[in-house]
Amino acid sequence: MAQHITEILTPLILAFVTALAGVLTVAITSAKSYLISWIQARTNADQQELIFKVAREAMAYAENQDEFIKGKDKLNAAIDYAAKELQNRGVNVDRQKLLATVQDAWMEYNKPIQKTAFEGTENVEMNTTTLHTEAK
């Protein structure tokens, strides 16, 4: 009788274990795909933030070199600084992306501060320095 029960249960247990292994394989594969996508998206967002921070730093560096460099040379100095700093941190960015990001940082730096009507003040310009993209 015990052998008869063992003969019936053995295929059922094997089928159950096989099905469980299949379900676990699908679950692990799905989790792995989700995790990889999440890490890639997060890394990309972190890299974008880092690129913008370095671009702001590069723009400030170039602005402080005002006595020595002007116009397009100032922009190129900012881009070179950002490229070198990002490369040291292991982030590779093409020159066009750096150009756009440094210009965006420069525009943000130079935009006027907007006061609300409740404060009773008008727009105040924070900085009037310019970073020319054309050569002088």
Coordinates of C-alpha atoms in Angstrom, one line a residue, residues 50-135:
L50 CA 26.3 65.5 -12.4
I51 CA 26.7 66.9 -16.0
F52 CA 24.7 69.9 -15.1
K53 CA 26.5 70.5 -11.8
V54 CA 29.9 70.3 -13.6
A55 CA 28.6 72.6 -16.3
R56 CA 27.6 75.2 -13.7
E57 CA 31.0 74.8 -12.1
A58 CA 32.7 75.2 -15.5
M59 CA 30.7 78.2 -16.3
A60 CA 31.7 79.8 -13.0
Y61 CA 35.3 78.9 -13.7
A62 CA 35.1 80.6 -17.1
E63 CA 33.4 83.7 -15.7
N64 CA 36.2 84.1 -13.2
Q65 CA 38.7 84.0 -16.0
D66 CA 37.1 87.1 -17.5
E67 CA 40.4 89.1 -17.2
F68 CA 42.3 86.6 -19.3
I69 CA 39.8 85.2 -21.8
K70 CA 36.7 86.6 -23.6
G71 CA 33.9 85.5 -25.9
K72 CA 34.2 82.2 -27.6
D73 CA 37.5 81.4 -25.8
K74 CA 35.6 81.7 -22.5
L75 CA 32.9 79.2 -23.8
N76 CA 35.6 76.8 -25.0
A77 CA 37.4 77.1 -21.6
A78 CA 34.2 76.1 -19.8
I79 CA 33.6 73.2 -22.2
D80 CA 37.2 72.0 -21.8
Y81 CA 37.0 72.3 -18.0
A82 CA 33.7 70.3 -18.0
A83 CA 35.0 67.6 -20.3
K84 CA 38.1 67.1 -18.3
E85 CA 36.2 67.1 -15.0
L86 CA 33.6 64.6 -16.3
Q87 CA 36.2 62.4 -17.8
N88 CA 38.0 62.3 -14.4
R89 CA 34.7 61.1 -12.9
G90 CA 34.3 58.4 -15.5
V91 CA 31.4 60.1 -17.5
N92 CA 31.9 60.5 -21.2
V93 CA 29.9 63.3 -22.9
D94 CA 30.2 64.6 -26.4
R95 CA 31.1 68.2 -27.0
Q96 CA 27.7 69.3 -28.3
K97 CA 26.0 68.0 -25.1
L98 CA 28.5 70.0 -23.0
L99 CA 28.0 73.1 -25.2
A100 CA 24.3 72.9 -24.6
T101 CA 24.6 72.2 -20.9
V102 CA 27.1 75.0 -20.3
Q103 CA 24.9 77.4 -22.2
D104 CA 21.9 76.3 -20.2
A105 CA 23.8 76.8 -16.9
W106 CA 25.0 80.2 -18.2
M107 CA 21.4 81.3 -19.1
E108 CA 20.2 80.1 -15.7
Y109 CA 22.9 82.1 -14.0
N110 CA 22.1 85.2 -15.9
K111 CA 18.3 85.2 -15.8
P112 CA 16.7 87.9 -13.6
I113 CA 15.2 87.1 -10.3
Q114 CA 11.4 87.3 -10.4
K115 CA 9.8 88.9 -7.4
T116 CA 6.1 88.5 -6.6
A117 CA 3.6 91.3 -6.8
F118 CA 3.1 90.9 -3.0
E119 CA 6.6 92.0 -2.3
G120 CA 6.0 95.2 -4.3
T121 CA 9.3 95.1 -6.2
E122 CA 10.1 94.8 -9.8
N123 CA 12.4 92.4 -11.6
V124 CA 16.0 92.7 -10.4
E125 CA 18.8 91.6 -12.7
M126 CA 21.3 89.5 -10.8
N127 CA 24.2 89.4 -13.2
T128 CA 25.0 91.2 -16.5
T129 CA 28.1 89.3 -17.5
T130 CA 28.0 87.7 -20.9
L131 CA 29.4 84.6 -22.3
H132 CA 29.6 85.2 -26.1
T133 CA 29.5 82.3 -28.4
E134 CA 31.0 84.3 -31.3
A135 CA 34.7 85.2 -31.4

